[in-house]
XYZ file of C-alpha atoms in Angstrom:
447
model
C 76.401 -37.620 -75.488
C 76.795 -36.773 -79.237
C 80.647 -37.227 -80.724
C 80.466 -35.168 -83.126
C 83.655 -33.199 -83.568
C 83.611 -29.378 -84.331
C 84.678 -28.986 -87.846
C 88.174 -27.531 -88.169
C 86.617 -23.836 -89.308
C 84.393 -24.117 -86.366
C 86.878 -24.963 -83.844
C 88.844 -21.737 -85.543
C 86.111 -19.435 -84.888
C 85.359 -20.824 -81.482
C 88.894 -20.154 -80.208
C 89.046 -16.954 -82.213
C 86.743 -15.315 -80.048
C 87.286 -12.652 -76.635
C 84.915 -10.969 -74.817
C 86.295 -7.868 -76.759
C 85.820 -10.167 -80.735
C 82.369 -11.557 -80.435
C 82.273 -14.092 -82.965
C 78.585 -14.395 -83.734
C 76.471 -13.308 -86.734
C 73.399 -11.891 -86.263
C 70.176 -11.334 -88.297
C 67.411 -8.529 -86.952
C 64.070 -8.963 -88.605
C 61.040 -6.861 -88.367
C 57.697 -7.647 -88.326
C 54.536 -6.111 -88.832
C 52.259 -7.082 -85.876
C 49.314 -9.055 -86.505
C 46.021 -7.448 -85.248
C 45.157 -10.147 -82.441
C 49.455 -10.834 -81.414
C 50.571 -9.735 -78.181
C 54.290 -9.571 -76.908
C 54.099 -12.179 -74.689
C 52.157 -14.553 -77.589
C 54.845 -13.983 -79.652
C 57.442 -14.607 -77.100
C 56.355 -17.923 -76.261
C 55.508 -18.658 -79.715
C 59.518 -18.265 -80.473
C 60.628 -20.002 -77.559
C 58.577 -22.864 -78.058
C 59.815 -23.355 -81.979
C 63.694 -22.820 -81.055
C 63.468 -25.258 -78.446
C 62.313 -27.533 -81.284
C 65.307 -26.947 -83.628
C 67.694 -29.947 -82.942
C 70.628 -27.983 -83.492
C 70.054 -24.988 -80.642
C 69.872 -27.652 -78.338
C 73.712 -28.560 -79.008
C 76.276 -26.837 -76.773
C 80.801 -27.123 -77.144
C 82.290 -29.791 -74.950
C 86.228 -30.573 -74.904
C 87.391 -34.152 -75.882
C 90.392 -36.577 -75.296
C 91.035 -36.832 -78.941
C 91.902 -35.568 -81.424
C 94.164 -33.187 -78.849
C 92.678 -29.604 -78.584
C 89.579 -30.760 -80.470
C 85.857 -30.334 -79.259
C 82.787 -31.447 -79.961
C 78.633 -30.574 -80.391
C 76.807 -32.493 -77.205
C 73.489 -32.021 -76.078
C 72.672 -30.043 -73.318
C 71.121 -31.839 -70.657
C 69.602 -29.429 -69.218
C 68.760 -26.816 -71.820
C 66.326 -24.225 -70.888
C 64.938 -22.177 -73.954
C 64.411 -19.532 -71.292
C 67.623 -18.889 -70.938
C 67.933 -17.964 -74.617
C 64.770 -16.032 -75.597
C 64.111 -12.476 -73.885
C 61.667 -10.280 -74.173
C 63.325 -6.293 -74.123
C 61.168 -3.178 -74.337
C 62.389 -0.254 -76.188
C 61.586 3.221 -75.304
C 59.733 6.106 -77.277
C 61.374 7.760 -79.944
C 61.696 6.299 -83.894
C 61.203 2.448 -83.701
C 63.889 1.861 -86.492
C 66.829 4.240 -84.687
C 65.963 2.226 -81.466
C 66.290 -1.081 -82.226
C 69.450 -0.312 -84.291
C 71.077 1.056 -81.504
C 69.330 -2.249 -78.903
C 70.518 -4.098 -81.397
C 74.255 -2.957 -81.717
C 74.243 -2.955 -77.637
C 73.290 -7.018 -77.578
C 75.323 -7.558 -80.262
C 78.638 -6.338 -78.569
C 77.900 -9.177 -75.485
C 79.467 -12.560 -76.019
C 76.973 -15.667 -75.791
C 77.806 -17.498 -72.774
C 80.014 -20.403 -72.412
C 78.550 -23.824 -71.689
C 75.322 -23.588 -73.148
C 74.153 -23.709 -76.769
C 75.464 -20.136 -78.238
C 72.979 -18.838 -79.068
C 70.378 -15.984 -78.191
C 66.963 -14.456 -79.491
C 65.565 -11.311 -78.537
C 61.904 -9.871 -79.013
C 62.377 -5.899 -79.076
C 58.971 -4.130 -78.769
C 57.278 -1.196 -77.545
C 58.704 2.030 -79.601
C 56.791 1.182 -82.651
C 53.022 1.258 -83.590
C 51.986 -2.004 -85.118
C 55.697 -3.339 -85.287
C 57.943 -5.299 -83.037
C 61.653 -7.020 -84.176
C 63.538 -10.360 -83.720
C 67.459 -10.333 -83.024
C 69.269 -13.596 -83.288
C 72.732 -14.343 -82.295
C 74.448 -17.469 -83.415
C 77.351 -18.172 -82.927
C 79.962 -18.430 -86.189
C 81.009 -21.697 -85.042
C 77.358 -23.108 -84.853
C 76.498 -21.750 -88.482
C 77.970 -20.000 -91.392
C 75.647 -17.161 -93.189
C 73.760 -20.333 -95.578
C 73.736 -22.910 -92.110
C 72.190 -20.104 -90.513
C 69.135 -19.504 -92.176
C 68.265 -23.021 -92.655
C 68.803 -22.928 -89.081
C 66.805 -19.631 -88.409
C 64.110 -20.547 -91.229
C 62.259 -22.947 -88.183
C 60.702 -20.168 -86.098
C 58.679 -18.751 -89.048
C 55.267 -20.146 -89.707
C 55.759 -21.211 -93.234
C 58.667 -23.871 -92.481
C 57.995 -24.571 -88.591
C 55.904 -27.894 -88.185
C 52.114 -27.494 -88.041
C 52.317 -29.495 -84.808
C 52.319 -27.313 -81.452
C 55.745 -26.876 -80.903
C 55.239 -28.176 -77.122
C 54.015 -31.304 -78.030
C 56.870 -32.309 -79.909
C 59.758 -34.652 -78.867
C 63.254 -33.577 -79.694
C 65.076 -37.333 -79.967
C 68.028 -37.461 -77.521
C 70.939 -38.272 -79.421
C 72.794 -41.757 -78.697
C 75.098 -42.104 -75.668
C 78.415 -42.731 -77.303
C 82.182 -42.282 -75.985
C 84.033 -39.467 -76.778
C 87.625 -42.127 -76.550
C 88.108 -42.733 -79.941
C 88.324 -46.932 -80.643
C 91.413 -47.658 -82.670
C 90.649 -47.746 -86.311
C 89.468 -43.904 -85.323
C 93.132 -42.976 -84.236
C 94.782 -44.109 -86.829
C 92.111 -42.526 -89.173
C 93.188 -39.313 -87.068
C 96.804 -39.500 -88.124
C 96.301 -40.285 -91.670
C 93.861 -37.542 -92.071
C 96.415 -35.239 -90.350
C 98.996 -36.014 -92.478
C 96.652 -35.658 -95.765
C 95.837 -32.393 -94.012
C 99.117 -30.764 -93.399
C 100.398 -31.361 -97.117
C 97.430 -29.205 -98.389
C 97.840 -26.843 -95.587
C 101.673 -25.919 -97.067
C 99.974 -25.501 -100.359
C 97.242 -23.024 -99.091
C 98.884 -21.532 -97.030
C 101.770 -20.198 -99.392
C 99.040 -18.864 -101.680
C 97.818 -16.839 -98.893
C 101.391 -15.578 -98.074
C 101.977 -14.947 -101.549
C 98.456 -12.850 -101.816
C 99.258 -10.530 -98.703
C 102.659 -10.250 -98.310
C 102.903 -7.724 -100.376
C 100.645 -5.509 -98.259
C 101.876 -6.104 -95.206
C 103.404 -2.623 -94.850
C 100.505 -0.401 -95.854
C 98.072 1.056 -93.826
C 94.584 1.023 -93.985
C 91.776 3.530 -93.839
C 89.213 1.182 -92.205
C 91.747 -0.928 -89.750
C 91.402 0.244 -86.128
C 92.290 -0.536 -82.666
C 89.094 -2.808 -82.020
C 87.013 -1.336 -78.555
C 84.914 -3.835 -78.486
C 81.833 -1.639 -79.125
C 79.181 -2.280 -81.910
C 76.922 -0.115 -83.649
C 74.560 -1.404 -86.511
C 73.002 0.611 -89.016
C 71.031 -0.207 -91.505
C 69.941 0.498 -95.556
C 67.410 -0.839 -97.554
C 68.132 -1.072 -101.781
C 65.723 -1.383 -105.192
C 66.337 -5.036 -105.850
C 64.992 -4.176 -109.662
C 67.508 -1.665 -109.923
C 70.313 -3.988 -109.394
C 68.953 -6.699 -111.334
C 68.240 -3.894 -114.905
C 72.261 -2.528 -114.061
C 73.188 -6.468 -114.119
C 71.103 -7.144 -117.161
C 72.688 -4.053 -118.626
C 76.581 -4.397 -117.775
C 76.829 -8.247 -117.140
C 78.521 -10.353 -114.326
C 76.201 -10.941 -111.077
C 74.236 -9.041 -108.780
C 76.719 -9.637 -106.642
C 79.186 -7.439 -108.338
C 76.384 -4.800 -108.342
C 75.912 -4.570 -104.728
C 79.907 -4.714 -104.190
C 80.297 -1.686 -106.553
C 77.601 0.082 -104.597
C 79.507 -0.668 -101.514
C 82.883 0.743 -103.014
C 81.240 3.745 -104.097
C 79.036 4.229 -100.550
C 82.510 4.080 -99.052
C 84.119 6.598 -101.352
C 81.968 8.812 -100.721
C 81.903 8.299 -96.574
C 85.218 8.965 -96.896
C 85.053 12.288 -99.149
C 82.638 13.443 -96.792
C 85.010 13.031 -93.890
C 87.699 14.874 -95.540
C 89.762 11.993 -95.932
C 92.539 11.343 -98.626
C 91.310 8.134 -100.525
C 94.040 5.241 -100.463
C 96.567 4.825 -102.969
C 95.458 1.071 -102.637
C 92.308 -0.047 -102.752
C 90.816 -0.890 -99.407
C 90.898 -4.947 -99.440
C 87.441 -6.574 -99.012
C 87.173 -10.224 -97.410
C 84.171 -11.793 -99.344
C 82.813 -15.251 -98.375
C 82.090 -18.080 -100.766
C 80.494 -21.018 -99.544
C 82.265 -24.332 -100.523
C 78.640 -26.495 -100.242
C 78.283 -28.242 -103.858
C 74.526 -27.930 -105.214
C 72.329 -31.355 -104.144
C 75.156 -32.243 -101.543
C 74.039 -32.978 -97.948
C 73.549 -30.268 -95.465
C 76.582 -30.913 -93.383
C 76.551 -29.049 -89.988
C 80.145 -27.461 -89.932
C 81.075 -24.426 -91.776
C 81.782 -24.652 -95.191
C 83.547 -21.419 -96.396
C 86.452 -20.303 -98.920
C 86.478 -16.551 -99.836
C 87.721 -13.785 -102.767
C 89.865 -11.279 -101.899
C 88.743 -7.975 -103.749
C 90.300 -4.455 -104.067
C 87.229 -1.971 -103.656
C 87.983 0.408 -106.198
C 87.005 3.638 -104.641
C 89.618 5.647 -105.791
C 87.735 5.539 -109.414
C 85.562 8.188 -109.414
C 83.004 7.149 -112.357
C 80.439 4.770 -110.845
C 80.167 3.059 -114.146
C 84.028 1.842 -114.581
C 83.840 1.178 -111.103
C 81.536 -1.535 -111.571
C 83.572 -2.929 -114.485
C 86.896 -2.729 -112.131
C 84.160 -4.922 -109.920
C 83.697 -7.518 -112.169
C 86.985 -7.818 -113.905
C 88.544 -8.708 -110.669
C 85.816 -11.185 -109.670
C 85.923 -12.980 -112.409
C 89.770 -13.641 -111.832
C 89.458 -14.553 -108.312
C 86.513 -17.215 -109.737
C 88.959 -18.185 -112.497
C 91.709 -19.070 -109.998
C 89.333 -20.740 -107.797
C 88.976 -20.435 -103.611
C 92.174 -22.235 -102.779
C 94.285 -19.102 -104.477
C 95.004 -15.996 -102.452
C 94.634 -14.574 -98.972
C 90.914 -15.405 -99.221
C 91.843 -18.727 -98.805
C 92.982 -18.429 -95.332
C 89.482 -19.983 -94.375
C 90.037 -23.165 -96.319
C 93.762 -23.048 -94.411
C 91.967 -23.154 -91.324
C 90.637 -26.131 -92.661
C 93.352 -27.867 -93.061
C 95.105 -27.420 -89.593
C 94.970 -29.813 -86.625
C 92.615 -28.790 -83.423
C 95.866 -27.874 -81.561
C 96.866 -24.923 -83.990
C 93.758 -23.306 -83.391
C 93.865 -23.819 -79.629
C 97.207 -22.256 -79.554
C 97.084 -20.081 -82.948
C 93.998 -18.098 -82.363
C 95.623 -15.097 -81.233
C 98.269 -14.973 -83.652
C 95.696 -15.723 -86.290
C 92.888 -12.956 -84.944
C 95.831 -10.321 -85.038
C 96.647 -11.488 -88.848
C 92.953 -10.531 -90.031
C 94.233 -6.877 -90.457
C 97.046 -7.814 -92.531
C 95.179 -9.586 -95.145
C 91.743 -7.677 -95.683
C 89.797 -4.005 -94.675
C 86.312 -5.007 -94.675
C 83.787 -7.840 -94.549
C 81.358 -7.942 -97.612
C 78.707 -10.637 -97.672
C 75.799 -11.779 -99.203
C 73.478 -14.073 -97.360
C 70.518 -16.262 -99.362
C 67.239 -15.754 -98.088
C 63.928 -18.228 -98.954
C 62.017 -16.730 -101.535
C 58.800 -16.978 -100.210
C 56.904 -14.564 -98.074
C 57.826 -15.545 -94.301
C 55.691 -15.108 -91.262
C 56.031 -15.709 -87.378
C 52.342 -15.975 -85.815
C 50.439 -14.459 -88.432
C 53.039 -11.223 -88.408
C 54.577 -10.949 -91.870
C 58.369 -10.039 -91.755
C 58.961 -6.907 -94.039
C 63.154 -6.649 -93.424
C 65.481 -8.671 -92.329
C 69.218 -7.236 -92.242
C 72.363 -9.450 -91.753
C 75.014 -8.675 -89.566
C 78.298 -10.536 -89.899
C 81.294 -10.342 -86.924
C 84.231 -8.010 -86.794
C 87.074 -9.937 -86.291
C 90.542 -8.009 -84.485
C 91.007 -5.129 -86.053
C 88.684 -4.546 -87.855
C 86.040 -1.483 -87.961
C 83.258 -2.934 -90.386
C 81.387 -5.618 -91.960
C 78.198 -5.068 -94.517
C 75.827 -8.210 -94.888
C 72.908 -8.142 -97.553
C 70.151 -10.152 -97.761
C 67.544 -9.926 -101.097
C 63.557 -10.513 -99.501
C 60.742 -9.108 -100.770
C 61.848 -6.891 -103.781
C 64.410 -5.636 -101.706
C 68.153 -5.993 -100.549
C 68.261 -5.202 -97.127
C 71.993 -4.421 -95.986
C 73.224 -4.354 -92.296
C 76.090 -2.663 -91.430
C 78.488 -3.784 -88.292
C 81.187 -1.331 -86.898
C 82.937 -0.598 -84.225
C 81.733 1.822 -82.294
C 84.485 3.983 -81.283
C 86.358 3.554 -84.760
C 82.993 4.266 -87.246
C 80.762 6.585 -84.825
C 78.848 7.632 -88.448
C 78.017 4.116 -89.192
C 74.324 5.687 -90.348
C 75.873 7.831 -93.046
C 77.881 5.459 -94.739
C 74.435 3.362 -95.312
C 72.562 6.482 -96.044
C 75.231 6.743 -99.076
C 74.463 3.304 -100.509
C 70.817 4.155 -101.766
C 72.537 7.232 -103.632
C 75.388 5.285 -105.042
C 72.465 3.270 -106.235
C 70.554 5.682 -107.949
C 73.776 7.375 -109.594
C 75.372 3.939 -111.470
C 71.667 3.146 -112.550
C 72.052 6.663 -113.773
C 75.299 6.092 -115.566
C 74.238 2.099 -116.816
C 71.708 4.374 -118.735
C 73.766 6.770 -120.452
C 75.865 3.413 -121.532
């Protein structure tokens, strides 16, 4: 068996988890069906180039050392079967049914003791159309890990070899009883570990302690429920309002967010927030050219969504000017950094931390807000070109959303994760992001 330890982050998100707090990321593409595909081709067609991806053969084991550590083994018995369904929607409009399949098999943990992952064919509502769901788990793959991971079951990356015919190398038999140059490697890196812990980990005090004490419009008792809805956005339009006001498309699509969300909640009735809802956004730490490690690699920005500024334009500028600080200070500053803390701790916090740590999520940020690279090039699976693909990222405790985008094929394609009970109107809110859109492209051109 493989002794490769889960990476500190990983072993985070692993404990993190409860059948209530899912903690897998998901991706639903949609395909337009080639003339001569049927279900089951394209069923088996999946199946076969999963079972062919090294790493979704790997499933969690526990180890001796380091204490409450774990670590990535093969699964001897691995059936892709178990992994790869085909589910039938009924009539009605294809893209309101999958949303809603898709929120449903999104709320279900992956299952213990086998690789954690799932995939899901979802056909029958729509003429000439079918979709892909796929659940990884956060510990297996951050957002970038995941589509290199994801990227081998379309036809343009998969090997042109028949996927059946190909022989996944087992890994080495090796003991998981470290030898004793390893243990005392253990200790020093612990040591090494908790002195940049202290460090972090005041910063992210420092960042959210002041905040401990307000509320929040988008924190809710979690119930476990999921609903996903989905928008699609110009990808020329952001790039001519970034060519026009500066700073990154990035900062584009997080000003359209803030201003979808002001208006969800003017719509509602609500009072906007004296403070600015607090949005978590990811950075990954992976240096250009470095090797493809297969643990999570994340930092993140803390950002105050400025949707109490009602002029789309300064909005965006409030955007930027704040990004550019948190980039200035760097990912080990603020509460953002509470994934590089997580980092630093020994396997035994996050055995017996997790709880403490899931119920701390609500104290430091409001909302998830992520951007997720995509390939470039046109994709395909059997001859079907894909035409969306929306990310979904996890709700951790207490939390009622998450928006993911994803830039394919001229456009940004943004999936939005709530809670079901907390956010029942999860399709208005990314109705509203197309016409906060429009309107700052309207008011970059008045600049």
């Amino acid at each position: 068996m493989s002794s490769e330890l889960l990476a500190p982050l990983d072993l985070a998100f692993w404990h993190l988890e409860s059948a209530e707090h899912p903690m897998h990321l998901g991706a639903l593409a949609v395909f337009e069906a080639a003339p001569d595909a049927s279900d089951e081709q394209t069923l088996d067609l999946l199946a076969a180039r999963a079972a062919a991806i090294p790493r979704l053969r790997m499933c969690v084991r526990g180890v001796w050392l380091p204490l409450g550590g774990a670590a990535w083994s093969e699964d001897r018995q691995f059936d892709v079967r178990r992994h790869v369904r085909l589910v039938g929607l009924p009539g009605g409009d294809f893209a309101t049914e999958v949303n809603r399949l898709a929120g449903e098999l999104m709320e279900r943990p992956l299952r213990r003791g086998r690789p954690p992952w799932e995939m899901y064919v979802l056909t029958g509502a729509g003429a000439g159309r079918f979709a892909v769901l796929v659940k990884l788990h956060h510990a297996l793959a951050d957002g970038m890990r995941a589509v290199a991971i994801g990227a081998g079951i379309f036809d343009q990356i998969a090997d042109d070899r028949t996927a059946g015919d190909r022989r996944v190398r087992s890994v080495p038999p090796r003991s998981w009883l470290p030898g004793p140059h390893q243990v005392a490697g253990f200790a020093r890196e612990r040591i090494e570990e908790f002195g940049q812990a202290v460090g972090i980990g005041a910063s992210v005090v420092r960042a959210s302690r002041l905040d401990l004490w307000g509320g929040s419009v988008l924190a809710a008792h979690s119930s476990g429920t999921r609903q996903l809805a989905t928008a699609v956005l110009d990808q020329k339009t952001v790039l001519s309002i970034r060519r026009r006001a500066g700073g990154t498309a990035n900062d584009v699509l997080l000003a359209v967010v803030a201003g979808g969300l002001r208006r969800w909640m003017l719509e509602r009735g609500e009072q906007l927030p004296s403070a600015d809802p607090r949005a978590l956004v990811p950075v990954s730490r992976r240096r250009p050219g470095a090797p493809q490690g297969s643990g999570n690699t994340l930092s993140a920005y803390l950002l105050g969504l400025p949707v109490a500024e009602p002029d789309p334009w300064r909005r965006l500028g409030a955007v930027r000017c704040a990004m550019d600080r948190n980039k200035a200070a760097g990912p080990l500053r603020g509460a953002g950094a509470v994934a590089v803390l997580a980092d630093r701790l020994p396997p035994l916090a996050h055995r017996f931390g997790a709880q403490l740590a899931g119920n701390a999520a609500r104290m430091l940020f409001d909302v998830l807000v992520t951007s997720v690279p995509l390939p470039r090039s046109t994709l395909s699976l059997g001859g079907s070109p894909l035409r969306e693909i929306y990310p979904m990222a996890p709700l951790a405790r207490g939390q009622s959303l998450a928006v993911a985008l994803s830039a394919y094929g001229g456009q940004v394609h943004v999936g939005v994760v709530v809670d079901g009970r907390a956010m029942p109107d999860a399709e208005r809110l990314a109705e509203l992001f197309p016409v906060e859109l429009a309107e700052l492209l309207e008011a970059t051109n008045e600049r």
